[in-house]
Amino acid sequence: MVEDVIRDLKYGVGVNHLPSGRFCANAVWMTLNVIAHNLGRWVGRIGLGPEATSMTTKTLRTRMLNIPGHMTTSGGRRTLHLPRAWPWEDQFNTILARLRSIPRPAVCLRA
């Protein structure tokens, strides 16, 4: 289990390709990658539930974030057009529906 997480961080997040010999540049790279990793894992966990535990970050990114579709806007309404017979359409729609069902905060503070 721990080995899988380490492998996922190393190859799925890009920790094996730190960009520089400079400590500060690598610290920023690592911080941004960890934030992206955590956001991806939470999207998978909330959207797919227990099914997401076996999915690596790289698989989640390949299937759900690198979508082979395009957005159109007509009459102020945005529509995502996915290709026909896309193998992960059901999973994507499940994730999207679950994320959209999360209630918004009652108060939104604006600066």
Coordinates of N, CA and C in Angstrom, one line a residue:
M1 N 0.8 -1.2 0.0 CA 0.0 0.0 0.0 C 0.9 1.3 0.0
V2 N 1.8 1.4 0.9 CA 2.7 2.5 1.0 C 3.6 2.6 -0.3
E3 N 4.0 1.4 -0.8 CA 4.8 1.4 -2.0 C 4.0 1.9 -3.2
D4 N 2.7 1.6 -3.2 CA 1.9 2.1 -4.3 C 1.7 3.6 -4.3
V5 N 1.6 4.2 -3.1 CA 1.5 5.6 -3.0 C 2.8 6.3 -3.4
I6 N 3.9 5.8 -3.0 CA 5.2 6.3 -3.3 C 5.4 6.2 -4.8
R7 N 5.1 5.1 -5.4 CA 5.2 4.9 -6.9 C 4.3 5.9 -7.6
D8 N 3.1 6.1 -7.1 CA 2.1 7.1 -7.7 C 2.7 8.5 -7.6
L9 N 3.2 8.9 -6.5 CA 3.8 10.2 -6.4 C 5.0 10.4 -7.3
K10 N 5.8 9.4 -7.4 CA 7.0 9.5 -8.2 C 6.7 9.6 -9.7
Y11 N 5.8 8.7 -10.2 CA 5.6 8.6 -11.6 C 4.3 9.3 -12.1
G12 N 3.3 9.4 -11.2 CA 2.1 10.0 -11.6 C 2.0 11.5 -11.4
V13 N 2.8 12.0 -10.5 CA 2.8 13.4 -10.2 C 4.0 14.1 -10.8
G14 N 5.1 13.4 -11.0 CA 6.3 14.1 -11.6 C 7.4 14.4 -10.7
V15 N 7.4 13.7 -9.5 CA 8.5 14.0 -8.6 C 9.8 13.5 -9.1
N16 N 9.8 12.6 -10.0 CA 11.0 12.1 -10.5 C 11.7 13.0 -11.5
H17 N 11.0 14.1 -11.9 CA 11.5 15.1 -12.8 C 11.5 16.5 -12.2
L18 N 12.2 16.6 -11.1 CA 12.4 17.9 -10.5 C 13.2 18.8 -11.5
P19 N 12.7 20.0 -11.7 CA 13.2 20.8 -12.8 C 14.6 21.4 -12.7
S20 N 15.2 21.5 -11.5 CA 16.3 22.3 -11.3 C 17.2 21.8 -10.2
G21 N 18.4 22.3 -10.2 CA 19.4 22.1 -9.2 C 19.2 23.1 -8.0
R22 N 18.3 24.0 -8.2 CA 18.0 25.0 -7.2 C 16.9 24.6 -6.2
F23 N 17.2 24.7 -4.9 CA 16.3 24.3 -3.9 C 14.9 24.9 -4.0
C24 N 14.9 26.3 -4.1 CA 13.6 27.0 -4.2 C 12.8 26.6 -5.4
A25 N 13.4 26.5 -6.5 CA 12.6 26.1 -7.7 C 12.0 24.7 -7.5
N26 N 12.8 23.8 -6.9 CA 12.3 22.4 -6.7 C 11.2 22.4 -5.6
A27 N 11.3 23.3 -4.6 CA 10.3 23.4 -3.6 C 9.0 23.9 -4.1
V28 N 9.0 24.9 -5.0 CA 7.8 25.3 -5.6 C 7.2 24.3 -6.5
W29 N 8.0 23.6 -7.3 CA 7.6 22.5 -8.2 C 6.9 21.4 -7.4
M30 N 7.5 21.0 -6.3 CA 7.0 20.0 -5.4 C 5.7 20.4 -4.8
T31 N 5.6 21.7 -4.3 CA 4.4 22.2 -3.7 C 3.2 22.2 -4.7
L32 N 3.4 22.7 -5.9 CA 2.4 22.7 -6.9 C 2.0 21.3 -7.3
N33 N 2.9 20.4 -7.4 CA 2.6 19.0 -7.7 C 1.8 18.3 -6.6
V34 N 2.1 18.6 -5.4 CA 1.4 18.0 -4.2 C 0.0 18.5 -4.2
I35 N -0.2 19.8 -4.4 CA -1.6 20.4 -4.5 C -2.4 19.8 -5.6
A36 N -1.8 19.7 -6.8 CA -2.5 19.0 -7.9 C -2.8 17.6 -7.6
H37 N -1.9 16.9 -7.0 CA -2.1 15.5 -6.6 C -3.3 15.4 -5.6
N38 N -3.3 16.2 -4.6 CA -4.4 16.1 -3.6 C -5.7 16.5 -4.2
L39 N -5.8 17.5 -5.1 CA -7.0 17.9 -5.7 C -7.6 16.8 -6.6
G40 N -6.7 16.2 -7.3 CA -7.1 15.0 -8.2 C -7.6 13.9 -7.4
R41 N -6.9 13.6 -6.3 CA -7.4 12.4 -5.4 C -8.7 12.7 -4.8
W42 N -8.9 14.0 -4.4 CA -10.2 14.3 -3.8 C -11.3 14.3 -4.8
V43 N -11.1 14.8 -6.0 CA -12.1 14.7 -7.1 C -12.4 13.2 -7.3
G44 N -11.4 12.4 -7.4 CA -11.7 10.9 -7.6 C -12.4 10.3 -6.4
R45 N -12.0 10.7 -5.2 CA -12.6 10.1 -4.0 C -14.1 10.5 -3.9
I46 N -14.4 11.8 -4.1 CA -15.7 12.3 -4.0 C -16.6 11.8 -5.2
G47 N -16.0 11.9 -6.4 CA -16.8 11.5 -7.5 C -17.0 10.0 -7.8
L48 N -16.0 9.2 -7.4 CA -16.1 7.8 -7.7 C -16.4 7.0 -6.4
G49 N -16.1 7.5 -5.3 CA -16.2 6.8 -4.0 C -15.2 5.8 -3.9
P50 N -15.5 4.6 -3.3 CA -14.5 3.5 -3.1 C -13.8 3.0 -4.3
E51 N -14.4 3.2 -5.5 CA -13.8 2.8 -6.7 C -12.5 3.5 -7.0
A52 N -12.4 4.7 -6.5 CA -11.3 5.6 -6.8 C -10.0 5.1 -6.1
T53 N -10.1 4.3 -5.0 CA -8.9 4.0 -4.3 C -7.9 3.1 -5.1
S54 N -8.4 2.4 -6.1 CA -7.5 1.6 -6.9 C -7.0 2.4 -8.1
M55 N -7.4 3.6 -8.3 CA -7.0 4.3 -9.5 C -5.9 5.2 -9.1
T56 N -4.8 5.2 -9.9 CA -3.6 6.0 -9.7 C -3.9 7.4 -10.2
T57 N -3.1 8.4 -9.7 CA -3.2 9.8 -10.2 C -3.1 9.9 -11.7
K58 N -2.1 9.1 -12.2 CA -1.9 9.2 -13.7 C -3.1 8.6 -14.4
T59 N -3.7 7.6 -13.9 CA -4.9 7.0 -14.6 C -6.0 8.0 -14.5
L60 N -6.2 8.6 -13.4 CA -7.3 9.6 -13.2 C -7.1 10.8 -14.1
R61 N -5.8 11.3 -14.2 CA -5.5 12.4 -15.1 C -5.7 12.0 -16.6
T62 N -5.3 10.8 -17.0 CA -5.5 10.4 -18.3 C -6.9 10.2 -18.7
R63 N -7.7 9.6 -17.8 CA -9.1 9.3 -18.2 C -10.1 10.4 -18.0
M64 N -9.9 11.2 -16.9 CA -10.9 12.2 -16.6 C -10.5 13.7 -16.8
L65 N -9.2 14.0 -16.9 CA -8.8 15.4 -17.1 C -8.4 15.7 -18.5
N66 N -7.8 14.7 -19.2 CA -7.4 14.9 -20.6 C -8.5 14.4 -21.5
I67 N -9.6 15.1 -21.4 CA -10.8 14.7 -22.1 C -10.7 15.0 -23.6
P68 N -11.0 14.1 -24.4 CA -11.0 14.3 -25.9 C -12.3 14.9 -26.4
G69 N -12.7 16.0 -25.9 CA -13.9 16.7 -26.2 C -13.7 18.1 -26.4
H70 N -14.8 18.9 -26.7 CA -14.7 20.3 -26.8 C -15.9 21.0 -26.2
M71 N -15.7 22.2 -25.8 CA -16.8 23.0 -25.2 C -17.3 24.0 -26.2
T72 N -18.6 24.1 -26.2 CA -19.3 25.1 -27.0 C -20.2 26.0 -26.2
T73 N -20.4 27.2 -26.6 CA -21.4 28.1 -25.9 C -22.4 28.5 -26.9
S74 N -23.6 28.4 -26.5 CA -24.8 28.8 -27.4 C -25.8 29.3 -26.5
G75 N -26.2 30.6 -26.7 CA -27.3 31.2 -25.9 C -26.9 31.3 -24.4
G76 N -25.6 31.5 -24.1 CA -25.1 31.7 -22.8 C -25.0 30.4 -22.0
R77 N -25.2 29.2 -22.7 CA -25.1 27.9 -22.0 C -24.0 27.2 -22.6
R78 N -23.1 26.7 -21.7 CA -22.0 25.9 -22.1 C -22.3 24.4 -22.2
T79 N -21.8 23.8 -23.2 CA -22.0 22.3 -23.4 C -20.7 21.7 -23.7
L80 N -20.5 20.5 -23.0 CA -19.3 19.7 -23.3 C -19.7 18.6 -24.3
H81 N -19.0 18.5 -25.4 CA -19.3 17.5 -26.4 C -18.2 16.4 -26.3
L82 N -18.6 15.2 -25.9 CA -17.6 14.1 -25.7 C -17.7 13.2 -27.0
P83 N -16.6 12.5 -27.4 CA -16.7 11.7 -28.5 C -17.6 10.5 -28.3
R84 N -18.2 10.0 -29.4 CA -19.0 8.8 -29.3 C -18.1 7.6 -28.9
A85 N -18.7 6.7 -28.1 CA -18.0 5.5 -27.7 C -16.8 5.8 -26.9
W86 N -16.8 6.9 -26.1 CA -15.6 7.2 -25.2 C -15.8 6.2 -24.1
P87 N -14.8 5.4 -23.8 CA -14.9 4.3 -22.8 C -15.2 4.8 -21.4
W88 N -14.8 6.0 -21.0 CA -15.0 6.4 -19.6 C -16.1 7.5 -19.5
E89 N -17.0 7.5 -20.4 CA -18.1 8.5 -20.3 C -19.0 8.3 -19.1
D90 N -19.3 7.1 -18.8 CA -20.1 6.8 -17.6 C -19.4 7.3 -16.3
Q91 N -18.1 6.9 -16.2 CA -17.4 7.4 -15.0 C -17.3 8.9 -14.9
F92 N -17.0 9.5 -16.0 CA -17.0 11.0 -16.0 C -18.3 11.6 -15.6
N93 N -19.4 11.1 -16.2 CA -20.7 11.7 -15.9 C -21.0 11.4 -14.4
T94 N -20.6 10.3 -13.8 CA -20.8 10.0 -12.4 C -20.1 11.0 -11.6
I95 N -18.8 11.2 -11.9 CA -18.0 12.2 -11.1 C -18.6 13.6 -11.2
L96 N -19.0 14.0 -12.4 CA -19.5 15.3 -12.6 C -20.8 15.5 -11.9
A97 N -21.7 14.5 -11.9 CA -23.0 14.6 -11.2 C -22.7 14.7 -9.7
R98 N -21.8 13.9 -9.1 CA -21.6 13.9 -7.7 C -20.9 15.2 -7.2
L99 N -20.0 15.8 -8.1 CA -19.4 17.0 -7.7 C -20.4 18.2 -7.8
R100 N -21.3 18.1 -8.8 CA -22.3 19.2 -8.9 C -23.4 19.1 -7.8
S101 N -23.5 17.9 -7.1 CA -24.5 17.8 -6.1 C -24.0 18.3 -4.7
I102 N -22.7 18.6 -4.6 CA -22.2 19.2 -3.4 C -22.8 20.5 -3.2
P103 N -23.5 20.8 -2.0 CA -24.1 22.1 -1.8 C -23.1 23.2 -1.7
R104 N -23.4 24.3 -2.3 CA -22.6 25.5 -2.3 C -22.7 26.1 -0.9
P105 N -21.6 26.9 -0.5 CA -21.7 27.5 0.8 C -22.8 28.6 0.8
A106 N -23.4 28.7 2.0 CA -24.5 29.7 2.1 C -24.1 31.1 1.9
V107 N -22.9 31.5 2.4 CA -22.4 32.8 2.3 C -21.1 32.8 1.4
C108 N -21.1 33.7 0.5 CA -19.9 33.8 -0.4 C -19.3 35.2 -0.2
L109 N -18.2 35.2 0.4 CA -17.5 36.5 0.7 C -16.8 37.0 -0.5
R110 N -17.0 38.2 -0.9 CA -16.3 38.8 -2.0 C -15.5 40.0 -1.6
A111 N -14.4 40.2 -2.2 CA -13.5 41.3 -1.8 C -13.8 42.5 -2.6

